[in-house]
Structures are given as C-alpha cells and as structure tokens.
XYZ file of N, CA and C in Angstrom:
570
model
N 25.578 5.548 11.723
C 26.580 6.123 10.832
C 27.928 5.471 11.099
N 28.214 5.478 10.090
C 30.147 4.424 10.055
C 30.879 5.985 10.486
N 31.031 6.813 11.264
C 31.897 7.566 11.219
C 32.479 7.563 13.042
N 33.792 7.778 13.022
C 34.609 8.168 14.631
C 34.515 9.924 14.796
N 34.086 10.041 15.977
C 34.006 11.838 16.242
C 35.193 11.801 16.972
N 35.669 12.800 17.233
C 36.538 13.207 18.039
C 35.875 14.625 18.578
N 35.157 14.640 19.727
C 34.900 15.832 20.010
C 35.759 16.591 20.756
N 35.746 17.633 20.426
C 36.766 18.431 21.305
C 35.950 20.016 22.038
N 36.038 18.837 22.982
C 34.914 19.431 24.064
C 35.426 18.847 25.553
N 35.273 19.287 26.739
C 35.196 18.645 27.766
C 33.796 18.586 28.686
N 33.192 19.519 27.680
C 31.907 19.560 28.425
C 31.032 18.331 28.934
N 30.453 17.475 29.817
C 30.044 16.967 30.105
C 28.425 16.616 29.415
N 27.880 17.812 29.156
C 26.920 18.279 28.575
C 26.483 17.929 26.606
N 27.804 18.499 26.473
C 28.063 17.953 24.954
C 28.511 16.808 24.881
N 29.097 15.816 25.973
C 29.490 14.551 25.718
C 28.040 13.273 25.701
N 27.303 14.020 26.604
C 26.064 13.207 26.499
C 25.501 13.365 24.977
N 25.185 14.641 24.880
C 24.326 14.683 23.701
C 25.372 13.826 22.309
N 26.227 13.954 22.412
C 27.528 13.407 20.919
C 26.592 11.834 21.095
N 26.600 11.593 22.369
C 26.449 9.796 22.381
C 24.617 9.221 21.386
N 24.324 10.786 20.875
C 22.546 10.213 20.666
C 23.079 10.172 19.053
N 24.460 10.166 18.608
C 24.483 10.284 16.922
C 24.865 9.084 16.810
N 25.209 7.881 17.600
C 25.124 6.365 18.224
C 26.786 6.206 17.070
N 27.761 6.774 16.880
C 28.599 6.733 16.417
C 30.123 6.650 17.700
N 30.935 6.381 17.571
C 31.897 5.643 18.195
C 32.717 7.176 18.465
N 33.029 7.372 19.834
C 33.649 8.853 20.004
C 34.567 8.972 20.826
N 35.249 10.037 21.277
C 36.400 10.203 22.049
C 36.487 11.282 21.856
N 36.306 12.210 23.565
C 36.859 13.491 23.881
C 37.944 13.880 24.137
N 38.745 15.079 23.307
C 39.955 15.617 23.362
C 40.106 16.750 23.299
N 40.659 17.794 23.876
C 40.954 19.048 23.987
C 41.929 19.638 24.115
N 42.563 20.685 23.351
C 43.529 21.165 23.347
C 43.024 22.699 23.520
N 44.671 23.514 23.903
C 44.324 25.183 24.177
C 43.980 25.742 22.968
N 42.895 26.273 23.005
C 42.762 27.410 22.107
C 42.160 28.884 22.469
N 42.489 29.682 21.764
C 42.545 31.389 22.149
C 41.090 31.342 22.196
N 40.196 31.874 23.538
C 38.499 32.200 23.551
C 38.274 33.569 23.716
N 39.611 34.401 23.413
C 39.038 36.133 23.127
C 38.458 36.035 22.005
N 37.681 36.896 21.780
C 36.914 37.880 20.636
C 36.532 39.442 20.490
N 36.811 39.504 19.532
C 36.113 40.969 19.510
C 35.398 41.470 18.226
N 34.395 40.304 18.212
C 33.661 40.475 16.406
C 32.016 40.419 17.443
N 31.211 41.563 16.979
C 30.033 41.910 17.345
C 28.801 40.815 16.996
N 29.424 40.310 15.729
C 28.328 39.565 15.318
C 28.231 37.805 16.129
N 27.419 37.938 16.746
C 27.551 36.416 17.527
C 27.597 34.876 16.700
N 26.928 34.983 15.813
C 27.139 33.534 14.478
C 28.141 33.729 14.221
N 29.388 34.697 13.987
C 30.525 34.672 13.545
C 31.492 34.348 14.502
N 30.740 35.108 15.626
C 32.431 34.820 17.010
C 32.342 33.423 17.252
N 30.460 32.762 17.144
C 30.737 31.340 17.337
C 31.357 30.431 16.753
N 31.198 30.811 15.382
C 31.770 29.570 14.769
C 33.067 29.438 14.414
N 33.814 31.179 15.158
C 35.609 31.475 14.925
C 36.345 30.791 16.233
N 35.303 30.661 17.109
C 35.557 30.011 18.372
C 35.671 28.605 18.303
N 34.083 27.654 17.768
C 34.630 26.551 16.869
C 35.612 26.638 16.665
N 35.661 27.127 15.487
C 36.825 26.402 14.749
C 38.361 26.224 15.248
N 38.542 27.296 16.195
C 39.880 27.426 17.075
C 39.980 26.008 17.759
N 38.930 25.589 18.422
C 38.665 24.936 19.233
C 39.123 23.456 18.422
N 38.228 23.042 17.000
C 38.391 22.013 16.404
C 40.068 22.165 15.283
N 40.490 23.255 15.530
C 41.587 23.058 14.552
C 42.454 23.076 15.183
N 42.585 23.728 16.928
C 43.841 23.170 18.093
C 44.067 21.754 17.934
N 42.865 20.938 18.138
C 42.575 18.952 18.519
C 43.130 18.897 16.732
N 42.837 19.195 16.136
C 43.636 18.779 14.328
C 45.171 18.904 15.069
N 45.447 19.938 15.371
C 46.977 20.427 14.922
C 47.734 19.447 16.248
N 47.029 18.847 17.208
C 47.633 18.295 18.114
C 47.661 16.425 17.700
N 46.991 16.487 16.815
C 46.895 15.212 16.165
C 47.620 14.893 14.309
N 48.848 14.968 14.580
C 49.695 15.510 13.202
C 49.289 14.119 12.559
N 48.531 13.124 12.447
C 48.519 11.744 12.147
C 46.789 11.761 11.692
N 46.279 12.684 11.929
C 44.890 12.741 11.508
C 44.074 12.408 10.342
N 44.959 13.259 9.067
C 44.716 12.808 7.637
C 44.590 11.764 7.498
N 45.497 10.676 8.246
C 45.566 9.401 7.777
C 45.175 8.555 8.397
N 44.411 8.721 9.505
C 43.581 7.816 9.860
C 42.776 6.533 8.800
N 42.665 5.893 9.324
C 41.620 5.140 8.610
C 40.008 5.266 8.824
N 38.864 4.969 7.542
C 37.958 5.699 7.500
C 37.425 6.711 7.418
N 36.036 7.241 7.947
C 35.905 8.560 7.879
C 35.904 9.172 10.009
N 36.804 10.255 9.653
C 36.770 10.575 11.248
C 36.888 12.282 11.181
N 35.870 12.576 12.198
C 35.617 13.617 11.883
C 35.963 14.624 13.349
N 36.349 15.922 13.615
C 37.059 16.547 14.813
C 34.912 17.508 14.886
N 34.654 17.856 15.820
C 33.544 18.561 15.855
C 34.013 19.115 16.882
N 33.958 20.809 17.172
C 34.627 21.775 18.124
C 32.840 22.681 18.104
N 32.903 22.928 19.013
C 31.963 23.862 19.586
C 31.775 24.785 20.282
N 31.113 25.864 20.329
C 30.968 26.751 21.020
C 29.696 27.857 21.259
N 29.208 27.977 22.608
C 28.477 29.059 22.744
C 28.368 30.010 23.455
N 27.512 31.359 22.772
C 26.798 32.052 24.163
C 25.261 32.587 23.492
N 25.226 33.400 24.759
C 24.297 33.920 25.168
C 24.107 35.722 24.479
N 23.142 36.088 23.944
C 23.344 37.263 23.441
C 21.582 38.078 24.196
N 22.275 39.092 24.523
C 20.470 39.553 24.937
C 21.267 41.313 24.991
N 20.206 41.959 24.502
C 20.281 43.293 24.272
C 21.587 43.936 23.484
N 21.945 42.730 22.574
C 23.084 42.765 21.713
C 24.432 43.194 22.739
N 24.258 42.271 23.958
C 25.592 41.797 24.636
C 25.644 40.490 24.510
N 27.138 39.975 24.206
C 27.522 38.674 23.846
C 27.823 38.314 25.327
N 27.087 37.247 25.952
C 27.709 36.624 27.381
C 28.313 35.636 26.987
N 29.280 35.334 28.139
C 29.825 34.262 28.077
C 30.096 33.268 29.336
N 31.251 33.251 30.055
C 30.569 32.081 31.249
C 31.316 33.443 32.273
N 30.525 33.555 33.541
C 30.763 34.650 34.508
C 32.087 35.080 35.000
N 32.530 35.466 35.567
C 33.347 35.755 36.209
C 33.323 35.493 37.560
N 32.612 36.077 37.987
C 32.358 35.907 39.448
C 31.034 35.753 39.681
N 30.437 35.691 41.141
C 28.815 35.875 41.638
C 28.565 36.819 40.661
N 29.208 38.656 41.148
C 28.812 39.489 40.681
C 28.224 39.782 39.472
N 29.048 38.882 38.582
C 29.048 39.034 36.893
C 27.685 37.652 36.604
N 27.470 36.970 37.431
C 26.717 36.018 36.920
C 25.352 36.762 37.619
N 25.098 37.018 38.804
C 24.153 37.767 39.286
C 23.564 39.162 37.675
N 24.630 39.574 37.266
C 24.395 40.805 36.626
C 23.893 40.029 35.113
N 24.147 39.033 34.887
C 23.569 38.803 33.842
C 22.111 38.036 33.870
N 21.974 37.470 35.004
C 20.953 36.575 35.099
C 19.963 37.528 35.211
N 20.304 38.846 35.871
C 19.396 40.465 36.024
C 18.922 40.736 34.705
N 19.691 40.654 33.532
C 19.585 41.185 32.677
C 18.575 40.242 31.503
N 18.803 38.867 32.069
C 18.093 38.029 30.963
C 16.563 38.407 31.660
N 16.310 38.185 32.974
C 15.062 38.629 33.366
C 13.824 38.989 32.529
N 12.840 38.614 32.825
C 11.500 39.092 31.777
C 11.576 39.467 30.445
N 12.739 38.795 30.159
C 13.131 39.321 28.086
C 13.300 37.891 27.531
N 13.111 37.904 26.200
C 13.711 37.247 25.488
C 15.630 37.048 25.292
N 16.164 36.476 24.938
C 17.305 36.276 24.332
C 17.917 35.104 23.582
N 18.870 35.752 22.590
C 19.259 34.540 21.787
C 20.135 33.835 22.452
N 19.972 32.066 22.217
C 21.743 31.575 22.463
C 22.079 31.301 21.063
N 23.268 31.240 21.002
C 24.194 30.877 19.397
C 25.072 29.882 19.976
N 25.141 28.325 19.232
C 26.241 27.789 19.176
C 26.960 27.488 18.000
N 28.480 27.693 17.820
C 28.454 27.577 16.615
C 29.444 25.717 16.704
N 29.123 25.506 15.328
C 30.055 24.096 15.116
C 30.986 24.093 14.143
N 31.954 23.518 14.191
C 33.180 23.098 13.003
C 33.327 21.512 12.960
N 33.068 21.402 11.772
C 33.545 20.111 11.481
C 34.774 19.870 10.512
N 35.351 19.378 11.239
C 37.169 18.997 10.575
C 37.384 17.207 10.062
N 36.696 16.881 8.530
C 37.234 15.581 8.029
C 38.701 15.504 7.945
N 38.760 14.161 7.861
C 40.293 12.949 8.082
C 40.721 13.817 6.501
N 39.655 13.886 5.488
C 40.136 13.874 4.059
C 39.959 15.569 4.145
N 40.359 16.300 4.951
C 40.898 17.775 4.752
C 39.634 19.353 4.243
N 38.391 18.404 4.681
C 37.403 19.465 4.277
C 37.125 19.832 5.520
N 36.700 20.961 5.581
C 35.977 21.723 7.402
C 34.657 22.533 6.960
N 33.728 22.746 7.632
C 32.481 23.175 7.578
C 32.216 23.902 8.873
N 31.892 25.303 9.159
C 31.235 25.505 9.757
C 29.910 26.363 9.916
N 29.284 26.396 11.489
C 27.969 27.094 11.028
C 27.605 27.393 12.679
N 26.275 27.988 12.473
C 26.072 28.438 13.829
C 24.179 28.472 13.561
N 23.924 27.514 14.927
C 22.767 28.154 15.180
C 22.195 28.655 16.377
N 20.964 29.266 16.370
C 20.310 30.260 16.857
C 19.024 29.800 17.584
N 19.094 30.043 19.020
C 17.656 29.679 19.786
C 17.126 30.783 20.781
N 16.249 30.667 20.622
C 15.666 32.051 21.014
C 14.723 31.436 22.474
N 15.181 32.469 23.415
C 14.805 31.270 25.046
C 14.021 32.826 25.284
N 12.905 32.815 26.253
C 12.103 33.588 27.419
C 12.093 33.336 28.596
N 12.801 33.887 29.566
C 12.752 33.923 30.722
C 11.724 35.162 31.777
N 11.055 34.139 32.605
C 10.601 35.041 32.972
C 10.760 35.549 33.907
N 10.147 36.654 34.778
C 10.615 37.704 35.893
C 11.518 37.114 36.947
N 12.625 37.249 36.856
C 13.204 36.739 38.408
C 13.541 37.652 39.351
N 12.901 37.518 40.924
C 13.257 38.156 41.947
C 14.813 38.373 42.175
N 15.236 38.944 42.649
C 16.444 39.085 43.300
C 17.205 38.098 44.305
N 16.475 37.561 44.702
C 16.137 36.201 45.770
C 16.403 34.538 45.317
N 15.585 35.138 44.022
C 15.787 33.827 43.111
C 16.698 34.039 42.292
N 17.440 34.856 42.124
C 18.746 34.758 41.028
C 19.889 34.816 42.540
N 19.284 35.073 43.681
C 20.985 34.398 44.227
C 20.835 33.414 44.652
N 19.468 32.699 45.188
C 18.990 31.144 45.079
C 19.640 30.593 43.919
N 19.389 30.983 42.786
C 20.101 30.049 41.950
C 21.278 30.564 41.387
N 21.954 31.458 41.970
C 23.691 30.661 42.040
C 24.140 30.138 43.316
N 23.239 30.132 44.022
C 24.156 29.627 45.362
C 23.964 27.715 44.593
N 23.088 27.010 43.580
C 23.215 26.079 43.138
C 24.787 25.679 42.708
N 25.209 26.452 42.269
C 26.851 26.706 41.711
C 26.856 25.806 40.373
N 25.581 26.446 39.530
C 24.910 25.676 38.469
C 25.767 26.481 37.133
N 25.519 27.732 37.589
C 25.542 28.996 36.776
C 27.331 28.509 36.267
N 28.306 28.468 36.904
C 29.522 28.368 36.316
C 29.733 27.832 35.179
N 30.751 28.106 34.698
C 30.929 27.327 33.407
C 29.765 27.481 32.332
N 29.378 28.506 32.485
C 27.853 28.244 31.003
C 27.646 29.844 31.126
N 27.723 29.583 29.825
C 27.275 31.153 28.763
C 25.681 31.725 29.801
N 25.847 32.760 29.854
C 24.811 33.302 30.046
C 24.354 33.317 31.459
N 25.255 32.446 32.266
C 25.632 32.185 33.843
C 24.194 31.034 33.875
N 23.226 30.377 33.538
C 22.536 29.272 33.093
C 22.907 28.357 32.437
N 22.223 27.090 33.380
C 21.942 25.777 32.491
C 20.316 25.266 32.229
N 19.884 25.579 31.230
C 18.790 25.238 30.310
C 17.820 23.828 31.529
N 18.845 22.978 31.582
C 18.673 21.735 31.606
C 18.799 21.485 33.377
N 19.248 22.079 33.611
C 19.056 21.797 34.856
C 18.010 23.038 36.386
N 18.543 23.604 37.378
C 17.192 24.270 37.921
C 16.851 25.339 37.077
N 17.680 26.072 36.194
C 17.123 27.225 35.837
C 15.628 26.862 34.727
N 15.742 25.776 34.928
C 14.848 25.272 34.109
C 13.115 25.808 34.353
N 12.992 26.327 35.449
C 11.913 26.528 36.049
C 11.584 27.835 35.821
N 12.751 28.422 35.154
C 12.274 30.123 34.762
C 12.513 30.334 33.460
N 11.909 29.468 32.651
C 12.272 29.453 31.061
C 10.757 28.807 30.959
N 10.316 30.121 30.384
C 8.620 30.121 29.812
C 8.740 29.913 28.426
N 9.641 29.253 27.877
C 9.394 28.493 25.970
C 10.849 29.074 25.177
N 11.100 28.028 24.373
C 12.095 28.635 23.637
C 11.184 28.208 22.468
N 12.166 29.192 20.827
C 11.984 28.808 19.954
C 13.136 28.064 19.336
N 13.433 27.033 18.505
C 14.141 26.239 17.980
C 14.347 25.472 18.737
N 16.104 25.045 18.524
C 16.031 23.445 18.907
C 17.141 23.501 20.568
N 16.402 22.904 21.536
C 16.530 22.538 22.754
C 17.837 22.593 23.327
N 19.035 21.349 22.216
C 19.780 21.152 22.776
C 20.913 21.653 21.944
N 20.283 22.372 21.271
C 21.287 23.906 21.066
C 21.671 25.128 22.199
N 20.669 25.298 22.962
C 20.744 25.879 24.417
C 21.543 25.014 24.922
N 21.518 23.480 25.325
C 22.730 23.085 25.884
C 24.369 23.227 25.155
N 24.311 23.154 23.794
C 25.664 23.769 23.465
C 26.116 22.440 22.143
N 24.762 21.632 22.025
C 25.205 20.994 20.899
C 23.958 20.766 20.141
N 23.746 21.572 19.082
C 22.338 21.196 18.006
C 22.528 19.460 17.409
N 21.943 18.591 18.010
C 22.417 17.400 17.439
C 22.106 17.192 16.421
N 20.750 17.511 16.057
C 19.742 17.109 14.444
C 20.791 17.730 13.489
N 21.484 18.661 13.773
C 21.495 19.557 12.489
C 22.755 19.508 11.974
N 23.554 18.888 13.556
C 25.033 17.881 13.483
C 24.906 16.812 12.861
N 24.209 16.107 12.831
C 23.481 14.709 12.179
C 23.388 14.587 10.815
N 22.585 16.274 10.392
C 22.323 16.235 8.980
C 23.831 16.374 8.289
N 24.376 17.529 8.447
C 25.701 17.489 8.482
C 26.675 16.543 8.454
N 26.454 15.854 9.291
C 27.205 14.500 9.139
C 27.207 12.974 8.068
N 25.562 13.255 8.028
C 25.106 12.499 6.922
C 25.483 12.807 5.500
C-alpha cells in the first residue's frame, strides 16, 4: 500500500504488528484523557481511540497538508469479563485480582481503532475477541506476575507472551488480543 501511518501508540506490541501492513511508519504520541465512564466497552474503545489519534492530529497542525495519503491510527484496549471493563493494574493486588477473576471463564477483549486521513475523514470501530482461560492456581497467578509481564496490559495479561500457557482457545482474531486487529486495519485501509 502507498500509504505513511503515523501510529500513535508507544506500545512495542502494536509497533511490531503496524510493520506486517509493509507500509512506511512512525510512532508518535501525545497526552490524551484515558478516564471513562461509558459501560459499553466497543464504545469506551473506540472514544479512547480516538482521543488518542486526534491528540497526535492536534499536535501535528501541518497534517492536512502533508503530501500523499497519510493516515494517524490510535488504539486502544481492554479486557471485559463479567461485564467489568479492565484495564492495565494498578498494583500486584489489582493485577492478582483480576487474573482471579479471568480464571476458568471466558472473556471478551475489545480493541477499538481510529483512523484519522491527511484529507480530513476519521473512521472508527472496535473489535471483539473472545479468549478462555483456564483454572489458575493461586501459585500460578503470582508466578506469573512475579514475570512483571502483567504491567502495562489490559486485563493484567499478555496473550503473547507466558500467559500464553493458560489460554485454552480464543475466538476471532489473535492479534486483536495483542491490541492491534491487523486484517481488519488492512481492509480499512485498503
């Protein structure tokens, strides 16, 4: 694809996956507000997006006029299980208490995306993956934060790395659990 991303992300995670749309990129981030208080998780995601992708717009007053097509993509996720919205822990305590809670259940993750064109259109959307985890001891959920894996990630998990070993199947797409649906960014983009 002929297009420049500007992701506005620092995630490490989402910077890998941006690199499989084989398009020319550059991470930038600016502050934006990550309270919420909207129940519905496709909505807080993609209000979070968009905060996220319209801070990196507003810090780039020269954007419109770029040359070509260049596009801002802001992202965001969590974790939803028993219609609580997680987000990244607080402490042991708070990551211990959620990793308790995903235990032997299902739960959704939601990430949502915004896309912000040079020529003034924005799109966003959110999708939905549905992960099973199964039984974890008590032992093994402070085994795996003493990894110091859990920080920084919705749901006090990373998909992709050890927690990987207590995730008996998701439904949908993979690296939407990591925090960027690429296919569906792709189609989108196309």
């Amino acid at each position: 694809m002929d297009i420049k991303i500007i992701l506005a992300s620092a995630s490490p995670r989402r910077r890998e996956l941006v690199k499989l749309l084989n398009c020319d990129f550059l991470c930038m981030t600016a502050d934006a507000d990550e309270t919420i208080d909207i129940e519905d998780p496709a909505i807080a995601v993609e209000m979070l997006s968009d905060r996220k992708a319209s801070a990196v717009k507003d810090a780039l007053p020269d954007f419109e006029n770029l040359d070509g097509k260049n596009v801002i993509i802001g992202a965001d996720t969590v974790v939803v299980c028993d219609g609580e919205i997680m987000g990244k822990p607080k402490d042991k305590d708070d990551a211990f208490r959620m990793l308790k809670k995903l235990s032997g259940k299902a739960h959704s993750v939601y990430t949502g995306i915004t896309l912000i064109w040079n020529d003034g259109s924005k799109k966003s959307f959110a999708e939905e993956t549905k992960v099973f985890v199964s039984n974890l001891s008590d032992r093994e959920i402070k085994d795996y934060i003493k990894t110091n894996e859990c920080w920084d990630k919705a749901g006090s998990y990373a998909i992709q790395g050890f927690f990987s070993i207590h995730i008996e199947k998701i439904e949908g797409d993979y690296n939407n659990v990591v925090g960027f649906p690429v296919a569906r960014i792709y189609n989108e983009l196309k």
